[in-house]
Amino acid sequence: MGECDRLQEVLERIRSACERVGRDPEEVTLLGATKTVPPEVIRRFYGCGLRVFGENRVQEFLKKLEFLRDLDIDWHFIGRLQTNKVKYLMGRVSLIHSLDRESLAEEIQKRAERSGRVQEVLIEVNLGGEETKGGVMPENLKSLVEYSLRKPNIKILGLMAIPPYREDPDEVRPYFAKLRELRDDLEREFGIQLPHLSMGMSHDFEVAVEEGATIVRVGTLLFGERKY
Ligand SMILES: *Cc1c(COP(=O)(O)O)cnc(C)c1O
Protein backbone atom coordinates (compact mmCIF):
# COMPACT_ATOMS: atom_id res chain seq x y z
CA MET A 1 0.00 0.00 0.00
CA GLY A 2 1.29 3.45 -0.89
CA GLU A 3 1.81 6.19 1.70
CA CYS A 4 -1.21 8.25 0.66
CA ASP A 5 -3.36 5.11 0.78
CA ARG A 6 -2.15 4.35 4.30
CA LEU A 7 -3.08 7.86 5.35
CA GLN A 8 -6.51 7.55 3.75
CA GLU A 9 -7.10 4.22 5.47
CA VAL A 10 -6.33 5.66 8.91
CA LEU A 11 -8.62 8.63 8.22
CA GLU A 12 -11.33 6.22 7.09
CA ARG A 13 -10.97 4.21 10.29
CA ILE A 14 -11.28 7.43 12.31
CA ARG A 15 -14.46 8.28 10.40
CA SER A 16 -15.92 4.81 11.07
CA ALA A 17 -15.11 5.04 14.78
CA CYS A 18 -16.81 8.43 14.89
CA GLU A 19 -19.84 7.04 13.10
CA ARG A 20 -20.18 4.19 15.63
CA VAL A 21 -20.62 6.66 18.48
CA GLY A 22 -22.32 9.52 16.64
CA ARG A 23 -19.37 11.91 16.63
CA ASP A 24 -18.45 14.40 13.92
CA PRO A 25 -15.13 13.29 12.32
CA GLU A 26 -14.24 16.97 12.05
CA GLU A 27 -13.70 16.93 15.82
CA VAL A 28 -10.78 14.51 15.50
CA THR A 29 -7.30 15.55 14.36
CA LEU A 30 -4.86 12.95 13.11
CA LEU A 31 -1.33 13.75 14.29
CA GLY A 32 1.55 11.95 12.60
CA ALA A 33 3.96 10.86 15.36
CA THR A 34 7.26 11.15 13.50
CA LYS A 35 10.05 10.25 15.94
CA THR A 36 12.85 8.55 13.93
CA VAL A 37 11.00 9.29 10.66
CA PRO A 38 13.27 11.09 8.17
CA PRO A 39 12.26 14.51 6.86
CA GLU A 40 11.79 13.29 3.28
CA VAL A 41 9.11 10.87 4.47
CA ILE A 42 7.39 13.65 6.42
CA ARG A 43 7.48 15.74 3.25
CA ARG A 44 5.77 12.99 1.26
CA PHE A 45 2.99 12.60 3.85
CA TYR A 46 2.54 16.36 3.76
CA GLY A 47 2.10 15.92 0.03
CA CYS A 48 -0.64 13.38 0.79
CA GLY A 49 -2.42 16.05 2.83
CA LEU A 50 -1.31 15.40 6.43
CA ARG A 51 -0.70 18.72 8.21
CA VAL A 52 -0.17 17.98 11.90
CA PHE A 53 3.01 16.26 13.04
CA GLY A 54 4.37 15.57 16.50
CA GLU A 55 7.97 15.10 17.60
CA ASN A 56 9.37 13.61 20.83
CA ARG A 57 12.92 14.86 20.96
CA VAL A 58 13.86 18.51 20.71
CA GLN A 59 17.23 18.06 18.96
CA GLU A 60 15.76 15.69 16.40
CA PHE A 61 12.86 18.07 15.83
CA LEU A 62 15.10 21.10 15.23
CA LYS A 63 17.20 19.17 12.75
CA LYS A 64 14.18 18.05 10.75
CA LEU A 65 12.67 21.51 10.86
CA GLU A 66 15.66 22.84 8.90
CA PHE A 67 14.71 20.59 6.00
CA LEU A 68 10.99 21.28 6.19
CA ARG A 69 10.85 25.03 6.74
CA ASP A 70 9.08 25.62 3.42
CA LEU A 71 6.07 23.52 4.46
CA ASP A 72 3.11 24.86 6.40
CA ILE A 73 3.24 22.11 9.02
CA ASP A 74 1.43 22.41 12.33
CA TRP A 75 4.07 21.00 14.69
CA HIS A 76 3.26 19.65 18.13
CA PHE A 77 5.64 18.44 20.82
CA ILE A 78 4.54 15.12 22.30
CA GLY A 79 7.58 13.76 24.17
CA ARG A 80 9.01 14.14 27.65
CA LEU A 81 10.31 17.66 27.94
CA GLN A 82 13.37 18.81 29.85
CA THR A 83 13.10 22.34 31.18
CA ASN A 84 16.36 23.39 29.51
CA LYS A 85 14.89 22.53 26.07
CA VAL A 86 11.69 24.56 26.37
CA LYS A 87 13.25 27.66 24.85
CA TYR A 88 13.82 25.89 21.53
CA LEU A 89 10.12 25.15 21.14
CA MET A 90 8.85 28.70 21.43
CA GLY A 91 7.28 29.83 18.19
CA ARG A 92 8.01 26.43 16.62
CA VAL A 93 5.23 24.26 18.03
CA SER A 94 1.59 25.20 18.41
CA LEU A 95 0.86 22.69 21.16
CA ILE A 96 2.95 21.00 23.86
CA HIS A 97 1.22 17.76 24.91
CA SER A 98 3.44 16.92 27.86
CA LEU A 99 3.19 19.48 30.64
CA ASP A 100 3.50 17.26 33.72
CA ARG A 101 5.14 19.22 36.55
CA GLU A 102 5.30 22.65 38.11
CA SER A 103 8.93 23.30 37.20
CA LEU A 104 8.04 22.77 33.54
CA ALA A 105 5.04 25.11 33.79
CA GLU A 106 7.35 27.65 35.38
CA GLU A 107 9.81 27.41 32.50
CA ILE A 108 7.12 27.49 29.78
CA GLN A 109 5.66 30.58 31.43
CA LYS A 110 9.06 32.27 31.51
CA ARG A 111 9.96 31.48 27.91
CA ALA A 112 6.51 32.24 26.52
CA GLU A 113 6.42 35.57 28.30
CA ARG A 114 9.88 36.44 27.01
CA SER A 115 8.86 35.72 23.45
CA GLY A 116 5.55 37.53 23.84
CA ARG A 117 3.29 34.53 23.31
CA VAL A 118 0.71 32.44 25.03
CA GLN A 119 1.79 28.80 24.74
CA GLU A 120 -1.01 26.28 24.37
CA VAL A 121 -0.46 23.05 26.29
CA LEU A 122 -2.06 19.79 27.31
CA ILE A 123 -1.43 18.30 30.72
CA GLU A 124 -0.09 14.76 30.44
CA VAL A 125 -1.57 12.35 32.96
CA ASN A 126 0.14 9.12 34.02
CA LEU A 127 -3.03 7.05 34.12
CA GLY A 128 -1.33 3.75 34.84
CA GLY A 129 0.85 5.18 37.62
CA GLU A 130 3.88 3.83 35.73
CA GLU A 131 7.16 5.04 37.22
CA THR A 132 9.03 4.87 33.91
CA LYS A 133 6.59 7.10 32.08
CA GLY A 134 6.05 10.84 32.08
CA GLY A 135 2.84 12.49 33.13
CA VAL A 136 1.48 13.83 36.37
CA MET A 137 -0.04 11.23 38.69
CA PRO A 138 -3.84 11.53 38.72
CA GLU A 139 -3.88 12.51 42.40
CA ASN A 140 -1.64 15.50 41.62
CA LEU A 141 -3.49 16.61 38.50
CA LYS A 142 -5.77 19.13 40.13
CA SER A 143 -2.98 20.98 41.85
CA LEU A 144 -0.90 21.13 38.65
CA VAL A 145 -3.90 22.55 36.76
CA GLU A 146 -4.48 25.09 39.50
CA TYR A 147 -0.82 26.07 39.39
CA SER A 148 -0.75 26.37 35.59
CA LEU A 149 -3.98 28.36 35.46
CA ARG A 150 -2.16 31.10 37.35
CA LYS A 151 0.40 31.41 34.54
CA PRO A 152 -0.81 34.12 32.16
CA ASN A 153 1.30 32.93 29.21
CA ILE A 154 0.10 29.33 29.39
CA LYS A 155 -3.24 28.21 28.02
CA ILE A 156 -4.38 24.70 28.96
CA LEU A 157 -6.44 23.13 26.18
CA GLY A 158 -6.95 19.68 27.64
CA LEU A 159 -5.34 16.42 28.69
CA MET A 160 -3.04 13.84 27.14
CA ALA A 161 -2.20 10.28 28.17
CA ILE A 162 -0.22 7.24 27.08
CA PRO A 163 -2.04 4.39 28.86
CA PRO A 164 -0.34 1.08 29.64
CA TYR A 165 0.00 -1.20 26.63
CA ARG A 166 -2.58 -3.97 26.31
CA GLU A 167 -2.65 -6.58 23.56
CA ASP A 168 -6.41 -6.16 23.31
CA PRO A 169 -7.17 -2.46 22.64
CA ASP A 170 -10.55 -2.86 24.26
CA GLU A 171 -8.77 -3.30 27.60
CA VAL A 172 -7.39 0.22 27.19
CA ARG A 173 -10.90 1.65 26.99
CA PRO A 174 -11.27 2.24 30.76
CA TYR A 175 -8.11 4.38 30.70
CA PHE A 176 -9.44 6.53 27.88
CA ALA A 177 -12.77 6.87 29.67
CA LYS A 178 -10.86 7.82 32.83
CA LEU A 179 -9.02 10.63 31.04
CA ARG A 180 -12.32 11.99 29.76
CA GLU A 181 -13.80 11.88 33.27
CA LEU A 182 -10.77 13.67 34.72
CA ARG A 183 -11.23 16.34 32.06
CA ASP A 184 -14.94 16.70 32.83
CA ASP A 185 -14.16 17.01 36.56
CA LEU A 186 -11.60 19.74 35.94
CA GLU A 187 -13.99 21.69 33.74
CA ARG A 188 -16.59 21.63 36.50
CA GLU A 189 -14.17 22.31 39.32
CA PHE A 190 -12.44 25.29 37.69
CA GLY A 191 -15.23 26.50 35.42
CA ILE A 192 -12.97 26.24 32.36
CA GLN A 193 -13.17 24.69 28.89
CA LEU A 194 -10.78 21.84 28.13
CA PRO A 195 -11.73 20.89 24.58
CA HIS A 196 -8.87 18.49 23.81
CA LEU A 197 -8.18 14.89 24.69
CA SER A 198 -4.96 13.65 23.08
CA MET A 199 -5.17 9.87 23.32
CA GLY A 200 -4.86 6.82 21.10
CA MET A 201 -1.93 5.47 19.09
CA SER A 202 -1.55 3.00 16.22
CA HIS A 203 -3.02 -0.01 17.93
CA ASP A 204 -5.81 1.62 19.94
CA PHE A 205 -6.80 4.90 18.25
CA GLU A 206 -10.26 3.68 17.25
CA VAL A 207 -11.17 2.87 20.85
CA ALA A 208 -9.76 6.28 21.85
CA VAL A 209 -11.96 8.01 19.28
CA GLU A 210 -15.00 6.12 20.57
CA GLU A 211 -14.14 7.43 24.06
CA GLY A 212 -13.80 11.06 22.98
CA ALA A 213 -10.26 11.62 21.64
CA THR A 214 -9.88 14.87 19.71
CA ILE A 215 -6.24 14.22 18.76
CA VAL A 216 -4.94 10.74 17.92
CA ARG A 217 -1.17 10.31 17.66
CA VAL A 218 -0.33 7.69 15.07
CA GLY A 219 3.20 6.61 14.14
CA THR A 220 3.78 2.99 13.16
CA LEU A 221 0.59 2.55 11.18
CA LEU A 222 1.48 5.47 8.91
CA PHE A 223 5.28 5.41 8.78
CA GLY A 224 6.10 1.75 9.47
CA GLU A 225 7.98 0.08 12.31
CA ARG A 226 10.64 2.21 13.95
CA LYS A 227 14.22 1.01 13.70
CA TYR A 228 14.96 1.62 17.38
C1 LIG B 1 5.65 7.13 19.38
C2 LIG B 1 4.50 7.83 19.96
C3 LIG B 1 3.22 7.71 19.40
C4 LIG B 1 2.90 6.82 18.23
O1 LIG B 1 3.02 5.48 18.56
P1 LIG B 1 2.65 4.34 17.50
O2 LIG B 1 2.35 3.17 18.35
O3 LIG B 1 3.86 4.15 16.65
O4 LIG B 1 1.49 4.81 16.73
C5 LIG B 1 2.20 8.44 20.00
N1 LIG B 1 2.41 9.24 21.06
C6 LIG B 1 3.62 9.38 21.62
C7 LIG B 1 3.78 10.27 22.79
C8 LIG B 1 4.69 8.67 21.09
O5 LIG B 1 5.89 8.81 21.66
Short mmCIF file of N, CA and C in Angstrom, two decimals, residues 85-210:
data_model
loop_
_atom_site.label_atom_id
_atom_site.label_comp_id
_atom_site.label_asym_id
_atom_site.label_seq_id
_atom_site.Cartn_x
_atom_site.Cartn_y
_atom_site.Cartn_z
N LYS A 85 15.17 22.59 27.51
CA LYS A 85 14.89 22.53 26.07
C LYS A 85 13.67 23.37 25.67
N VAL A 86 12.95 23.85 26.65
CA VAL A 86 11.69 24.56 26.37
C VAL A 86 11.91 25.74 25.43
N LYS A 87 13.01 26.44 25.63
CA LYS A 87 13.25 27.66 24.85
C LYS A 87 13.29 27.40 23.34
N TYR A 88 13.72 26.21 22.96
CA TYR A 88 13.82 25.89 21.53
C TYR A 88 12.45 25.66 20.88
N LEU A 89 11.44 25.45 21.70
CA LEU A 89 10.12 25.15 21.14
C LEU A 89 9.28 26.40 20.89
N MET A 90 9.67 27.49 21.52
CA MET A 90 8.85 28.70 21.43
C MET A 90 8.73 29.19 19.98
N GLY A 91 7.51 29.37 19.55
CA GLY A 91 7.28 29.83 18.19
C GLY A 91 7.42 28.72 17.15
N ARG A 92 7.81 27.53 17.57
CA ARG A 92 8.01 26.43 16.62
C ARG A 92 6.95 25.36 16.74
N VAL A 93 6.32 25.24 17.89
CA VAL A 93 5.23 24.26 18.03
C VAL A 93 3.97 24.97 18.52
N SER A 94 2.82 24.55 17.99
CA SER A 94 1.59 25.20 18.41
C SER A 94 1.09 24.61 19.72
N LEU A 95 1.41 23.34 19.97
CA LEU A 95 0.86 22.69 21.16
C LEU A 95 1.91 21.76 21.79
N ILE A 96 2.10 21.91 23.09
CA ILE A 96 2.95 21.00 23.86
C ILE A 96 2.02 20.05 24.61
N HIS A 97 2.15 18.74 24.33
CA HIS A 97 1.22 17.76 24.91
C HIS A 97 1.65 17.27 26.29
N SER A 98 2.82 17.65 26.76
CA SER A 98 3.44 16.92 27.86
C SER A 98 3.80 17.76 29.07
N LEU A 99 2.97 18.74 29.39
CA LEU A 99 3.19 19.48 30.64
C LEU A 99 2.80 18.55 31.79
N ASP A 100 3.79 18.25 32.67
CA ASP A 100 3.50 17.26 33.72
C ASP A 100 4.07 17.62 35.09
N ARG A 101 4.60 18.85 35.23
CA ARG A 101 5.14 19.22 36.55
C ARG A 101 5.26 20.74 36.66
N GLU A 102 5.30 21.20 37.88
CA GLU A 102 5.30 22.65 38.11
C GLU A 102 6.55 23.32 37.54
N SER A 103 7.70 22.67 37.70
CA SER A 103 8.93 23.30 37.20
C SER A 103 8.86 23.53 35.69
N LEU A 104 8.19 22.63 34.99
CA LEU A 104 8.04 22.77 33.54
C LEU A 104 7.06 23.90 33.22
N ALA A 105 6.00 24.00 33.97
CA ALA A 105 5.04 25.11 33.79
C ALA A 105 5.75 26.44 34.01
N GLU A 106 6.57 26.46 35.05
CA GLU A 106 7.35 27.65 35.38
C GLU A 106 8.21 28.09 34.20
N GLU A 107 8.90 27.12 33.61
CA GLU A 107 9.81 27.41 32.50
C GLU A 107 9.04 27.82 31.24
N ILE A 108 7.94 27.13 30.95
CA ILE A 108 7.12 27.49 29.78
C ILE A 108 6.59 28.91 29.95
N GLN A 109 6.13 29.22 31.15
CA GLN A 109 5.66 30.58 31.43
C GLN A 109 6.75 31.61 31.14
N LYS A 110 7.94 31.34 31.66
CA LYS A 110 9.06 32.27 31.51
C LYS A 110 9.41 32.50 30.05
N ARG A 111 9.54 31.39 29.32
CA ARG A 111 9.96 31.48 27.91
C ARG A 111 8.86 32.06 27.02
N ALA A 112 7.62 31.72 27.32
CA ALA A 112 6.51 32.24 26.52
C ALA A 112 6.38 33.75 26.75
N GLU A 113 6.51 34.15 27.98
CA GLU A 113 6.42 35.57 28.30
C GLU A 113 7.52 36.34 27.58
N ARG A 114 8.73 35.80 27.65
CA ARG A 114 9.88 36.44 27.01
C ARG A 114 9.70 36.60 25.51
N SER A 115 9.02 35.63 24.90
CA SER A 115 8.86 35.72 23.45
C SER A 115 7.50 36.32 23.08
N GLY A 116 6.80 36.82 24.10
CA GLY A 116 5.55 37.53 23.84
C GLY A 116 4.45 36.67 23.29
N ARG A 117 4.35 35.41 23.79
CA ARG A 117 3.29 34.53 23.31
C ARG A 117 2.53 33.93 24.48
N VAL A 118 1.40 33.33 24.10
CA VAL A 118 0.71 32.44 25.03
C VAL A 118 0.88 31.04 24.46
N GLN A 119 1.54 30.17 25.21
CA GLN A 119 1.79 28.80 24.74
C GLN A 119 0.63 27.90 25.12
N GLU A 120 0.06 27.24 24.11
CA GLU A 120 -1.01 26.28 24.37
C GLU A 120 -0.40 24.94 24.76
N VAL A 121 -0.99 24.31 25.76
CA VAL A 121 -0.46 23.05 26.29
C VAL A 121 -1.60 22.08 26.61
N LEU A 122 -1.21 20.81 26.71
CA LEU A 122 -2.06 19.79 27.31
C LEU A 122 -1.32 19.31 28.55
N ILE A 123 -2.06 18.89 29.55
CA ILE A 123 -1.43 18.30 30.72
C ILE A 123 -1.40 16.79 30.50
N GLU A 124 -0.21 16.22 30.61
CA GLU A 124 -0.09 14.76 30.44
C GLU A 124 -0.32 14.06 31.77
N VAL A 125 -1.21 13.07 31.74
CA VAL A 125 -1.57 12.35 32.96
C VAL A 125 -1.04 10.92 32.88
N ASN A 126 -0.39 10.49 33.94
CA ASN A 126 0.14 9.12 34.02
C ASN A 126 -0.94 8.21 34.58
N LEU A 127 -1.83 7.77 33.70
CA LEU A 127 -3.03 7.05 34.12
C LEU A 127 -2.72 5.72 34.78
N GLY A 128 -1.65 5.07 34.31
CA GLY A 128 -1.33 3.75 34.84
C GLY A 128 -0.43 3.81 36.06
N GLY A 129 -0.07 5.04 36.49
CA GLY A 129 0.85 5.18 37.62
C GLY A 129 2.18 4.49 37.36
N GLU A 130 2.64 4.52 36.10
CA GLU A 130 3.88 3.83 35.73
C GLU A 130 5.09 4.73 35.98
N GLU A 131 6.00 4.25 36.81
CA GLU A 131 7.16 5.04 37.22
C GLU A 131 8.03 5.46 36.03
N THR A 132 8.12 4.61 35.03
CA THR A 132 9.03 4.87 33.91
C THR A 132 8.47 5.88 32.92
N LYS A 133 7.20 6.20 33.04
CA LYS A 133 6.59 7.10 32.08
C LYS A 133 6.41 8.51 32.62
N GLY A 134 6.32 9.47 31.68
CA GLY A 134 6.05 10.84 32.08
C GLY A 134 4.58 11.00 32.44
N GLY A 135 4.23 12.21 32.78
CA GLY A 135 2.84 12.49 33.13
C GLY A 135 2.68 12.68 34.62
N VAL A 136 1.76 13.58 34.96
CA VAL A 136 1.48 13.83 36.37
C VAL A 136 0.58 12.70 36.89
N MET A 137 0.82 12.27 38.11
CA MET A 137 -0.04 11.23 38.69
C MET A 137 -1.44 11.82 38.88
N PRO A 138 -2.47 11.00 38.66
CA PRO A 138 -3.84 11.53 38.72
C PRO A 138 -4.14 12.28 40.02
N GLU A 139 -3.57 11.84 41.13
CA GLU A 139 -3.88 12.51 42.40
C GLU A 139 -3.24 13.90 42.48
N ASN A 140 -2.27 14.17 41.61
CA ASN A 140 -1.64 15.50 41.62
C ASN A 140 -2.11 16.39 40.48
N LEU A 141 -3.05 15.88 39.69
CA LEU A 141 -3.49 16.61 38.50
C LEU A 141 -4.12 17.95 38.85
N LYS A 142 -5.03 17.93 39.80
CA LYS A 142 -5.77 19.13 40.13
C LYS A 142 -4.84 20.26 40.54
N SER A 143 -3.85 19.92 41.35
CA SER A 143 -2.98 20.98 41.85
C SER A 143 -2.09 21.51 40.73
N LEU A 144 -1.70 20.64 39.79
CA LEU A 144 -0.90 21.13 38.65
C LEU A 144 -1.74 22.05 37.74
N VAL A 145 -3.01 21.70 37.57
CA VAL A 145 -3.90 22.55 36.76
C VAL A 145 -4.06 23.91 37.44
N GLU A 146 -4.31 23.86 38.73
CA GLU A 146 -4.48 25.09 39.50
C GLU A 146 -3.25 25.98 39.37
N TYR A 147 -2.09 25.36 39.50
CA TYR A 147 -0.82 26.07 39.39
C TYR A 147 -0.66 26.70 38.01
N SER A 148 -0.96 25.90 36.97
CA SER A 148 -0.75 26.37 35.59
C SER A 148 -1.76 27.43 35.18
N LEU A 149 -2.94 27.36 35.77
CA LEU A 149 -3.98 28.36 35.46
C LEU A 149 -3.56 29.75 35.92
N ARG A 150 -2.63 29.79 36.86
CA ARG A 150 -2.16 31.10 37.35
C ARG A 150 -1.06 31.69 36.47
N LYS A 151 -0.66 30.93 35.45
CA LYS A 151 0.40 31.41 34.54
C LYS A 151 -0.25 32.08 33.33
N PRO A 152 -0.09 33.40 33.21
CA PRO A 152 -0.81 34.12 32.16
C PRO A 152 -0.37 33.77 30.74
N ASN A 153 0.84 33.24 30.57
CA ASN A 153 1.30 32.93 29.21
C ASN A 153 1.19 31.44 28.87
N ILE A 154 0.39 30.73 29.67
CA ILE A 154 0.10 29.33 29.39
C ILE A 154 -1.41 29.19 29.24
N LYS A 155 -1.81 28.51 28.17
CA LYS A 155 -3.24 28.21 28.02
C LYS A 155 -3.42 26.68 27.96
N ILE A 156 -4.14 26.15 28.92
CA ILE A 156 -4.38 24.70 28.96
C ILE A 156 -5.58 24.37 28.07
N LEU A 157 -5.34 23.50 27.09
CA LEU A 157 -6.44 23.13 26.18
C LEU A 157 -7.04 21.77 26.48
N GLY A 158 -6.40 20.99 27.35
CA GLY A 158 -6.95 19.68 27.64
C GLY A 158 -5.92 18.74 28.24
N LEU A 159 -6.17 17.45 28.08
CA LEU A 159 -5.34 16.42 28.69
C LEU A 159 -4.78 15.45 27.65
N MET A 160 -3.66 14.85 27.99
CA MET A 160 -3.04 13.84 27.14
C MET A 160 -2.65 12.64 28.00
N ALA A 161 -2.68 11.45 27.42
CA ALA A 161 -2.20 10.28 28.17
C ALA A 161 -1.66 9.21 27.22
N ILE A 162 -0.72 8.45 27.74
CA ILE A 162 -0.22 7.24 27.08
C ILE A 162 -0.51 6.09 28.05
N PRO A 163 -1.67 5.45 27.91
CA PRO A 163 -2.04 4.39 28.86
C PRO A 163 -1.13 3.18 28.72
N PRO A 164 -1.14 2.30 29.72
CA PRO A 164 -0.34 1.08 29.64
C PRO A 164 -0.71 0.28 28.38
N TYR A 165 0.27 -0.41 27.82
CA TYR A 165 0.00 -1.20 26.63
C TYR A 165 -0.81 -2.44 26.98
N ARG A 166 -1.82 -2.72 26.18
CA ARG A 166 -2.58 -3.97 26.31
C ARG A 166 -2.73 -4.57 24.92
N GLU A 167 -2.51 -5.87 24.84
CA GLU A 167 -2.65 -6.58 23.56
C GLU A 167 -4.02 -6.28 22.94
N ASP A 168 -5.04 -6.40 23.76
CA ASP A 168 -6.41 -6.16 23.31
C ASP A 168 -6.77 -4.69 23.55
N PRO A 169 -6.91 -3.91 22.48
CA PRO A 169 -7.17 -2.46 22.64
C PRO A 169 -8.42 -2.16 23.46
N ASP A 170 -9.34 -3.10 23.49
CA ASP A 170 -10.55 -2.86 24.26
C ASP A 170 -10.27 -2.77 25.76
N GLU A 171 -9.15 -3.38 26.18
CA GLU A 171 -8.77 -3.30 27.60
C GLU A 171 -8.18 -1.94 27.95
N VAL A 172 -7.90 -1.12 26.93
CA VAL A 172 -7.39 0.22 27.19
C VAL A 172 -8.55 1.21 27.37
N ARG A 173 -9.73 0.77 26.95
CA ARG A 173 -10.90 1.65 26.99
C ARG A 173 -11.13 2.33 28.35
N PRO A 174 -11.04 1.59 29.46
CA PRO A 174 -11.27 2.24 30.76
C PRO A 174 -10.30 3.39 31.03
N TYR A 175 -9.07 3.29 30.52
CA TYR A 175 -8.11 4.38 30.70
C TYR A 175 -8.54 5.62 29.92
N PHE A 176 -8.98 5.40 28.69
CA PHE A 176 -9.44 6.53 27.88
C PHE A 176 -10.67 7.19 28.52
N ALA A 177 -11.57 6.34 29.01
CA ALA A 177 -12.77 6.87 29.67
C ALA A 177 -12.38 7.67 30.91
N LYS A 178 -11.35 7.16 31.61
CA LYS A 178 -10.86 7.82 32.83
C LYS A 178 -10.33 9.22 32.51
N LEU A 179 -9.57 9.33 31.42
CA LEU A 179 -9.02 10.63 31.04
C LEU A 179 -10.14 11.62 30.75
N ARG A 180 -11.18 11.12 30.06
CA ARG A 180 -12.32 11.99 29.76
C ARG A 180 -13.02 12.44 31.05
N GLU A 181 -13.15 11.52 31.99
CA GLU A 181 -13.80 11.88 33.27
C GLU A 181 -12.97 12.90 34.05
N LEU A 182 -11.64 12.70 34.04
CA LEU A 182 -10.77 13.67 34.72
C LEU A 182 -10.94 15.05 34.10
N ARG A 183 -11.03 15.08 32.77
CA ARG A 183 -11.23 16.34 32.06
C ARG A 183 -12.56 16.98 32.47
N ASP A 184 -13.62 16.17 32.47
CA ASP A 184 -14.94 16.70 32.83
C ASP A 184 -14.93 17.26 34.26
N ASP A 185 -14.26 16.54 35.17
CA ASP A 185 -14.16 17.01 36.56
C ASP A 185 -13.46 18.36 36.65
N LEU A 186 -12.36 18.49 35.90
CA LEU A 186 -11.60 19.74 35.94
C LEU A 186 -12.42 20.90 35.39
N GLU A 187 -13.16 20.63 34.33
CA GLU A 187 -13.99 21.69 33.74
C GLU A 187 -15.00 22.21 34.76
N ARG A 188 -15.61 21.25 35.47
CA ARG A 188 -16.59 21.63 36.50
C ARG A 188 -15.92 22.38 37.64
N GLU A 189 -14.87 21.77 38.15
CA GLU A 189 -14.17 22.31 39.32
C GLU A 189 -13.68 23.74 39.11
N PHE A 190 -13.07 23.98 37.93
CA PHE A 190 -12.44 25.29 37.69
C PHE A 190 -13.28 26.21 36.80
N GLY A 191 -14.40 25.69 36.30
CA GLY A 191 -15.23 26.50 35.42
C GLY A 191 -14.50 26.90 34.14
N ILE A 192 -13.74 25.95 33.58
CA ILE A 192 -12.97 26.24 32.36
C ILE A 192 -13.37 25.26 31.26
N GLN A 193 -12.95 25.57 30.03
CA GLN A 193 -13.17 24.69 28.89
C GLN A 193 -11.87 23.94 28.60
N LEU A 194 -11.94 22.63 28.52
CA LEU A 194 -10.78 21.84 28.13
C LEU A 194 -11.18 20.97 26.93
N PRO A 195 -11.16 21.57 25.74
CA PRO A 195 -11.73 20.89 24.58
C PRO A 195 -10.95 19.65 24.10
N HIS A 196 -9.66 19.55 24.45
CA HIS A 196 -8.87 18.49 23.81
C HIS A 196 -8.53 17.30 24.71
N LEU A 197 -8.66 16.12 24.10
CA LEU A 197 -8.18 14.89 24.69
C LEU A 197 -7.25 14.25 23.67
N SER A 198 -5.94 14.26 23.97
CA SER A 198 -4.96 13.65 23.08
C SER A 198 -4.72 12.23 23.57
N MET A 199 -5.32 11.27 22.88
CA MET A 199 -5.17 9.87 23.32
C MET A 199 -5.43 8.94 22.15
N GLY A 200 -4.74 7.79 22.17
CA GLY A 200 -4.86 6.82 21.10
C GLY A 200 -3.65 6.83 20.19
N MET A 201 -3.09 5.64 19.97
CA MET A 201 -1.93 5.47 19.09
C MET A 201 -2.27 4.37 18.07
N SER A 202 -1.26 3.91 17.34
CA SER A 202 -1.55 3.00 16.22
C SER A 202 -2.49 1.85 16.58
N HIS A 203 -2.27 1.23 17.72
CA HIS A 203 -3.02 -0.01 17.93
C HIS A 203 -4.33 0.18 18.70
N ASP A 204 -4.58 1.44 19.16
CA ASP A 204 -5.81 1.62 19.94
C ASP A 204 -6.55 2.92 19.63
N PHE A 205 -6.23 3.57 18.50
CA PHE A 205 -6.80 4.90 18.25
C PHE A 205 -8.32 4.86 18.01
N GLU A 206 -8.82 3.72 17.50
CA GLU A 206 -10.26 3.68 17.25
C GLU A 206 -11.05 3.66 18.56
N VAL A 207 -10.54 2.89 19.53
CA VAL A 207 -11.17 2.87 20.85
C VAL A 207 -11.09 4.27 21.48
N ALA A 208 -9.94 4.93 21.30
CA ALA A 208 -9.76 6.28 21.85
C ALA A 208 -10.79 7.24 21.25
N VAL A 209 -10.98 7.13 19.94
CA VAL A 209 -11.96 8.01 19.28
C VAL A 209 -13.37 7.73 19.82
N GLU A 210 -13.68 6.47 20.01
CA GLU A 210 -15.00 6.12 20.57
C GLU A 210 -15.18 6.72 21.96
#
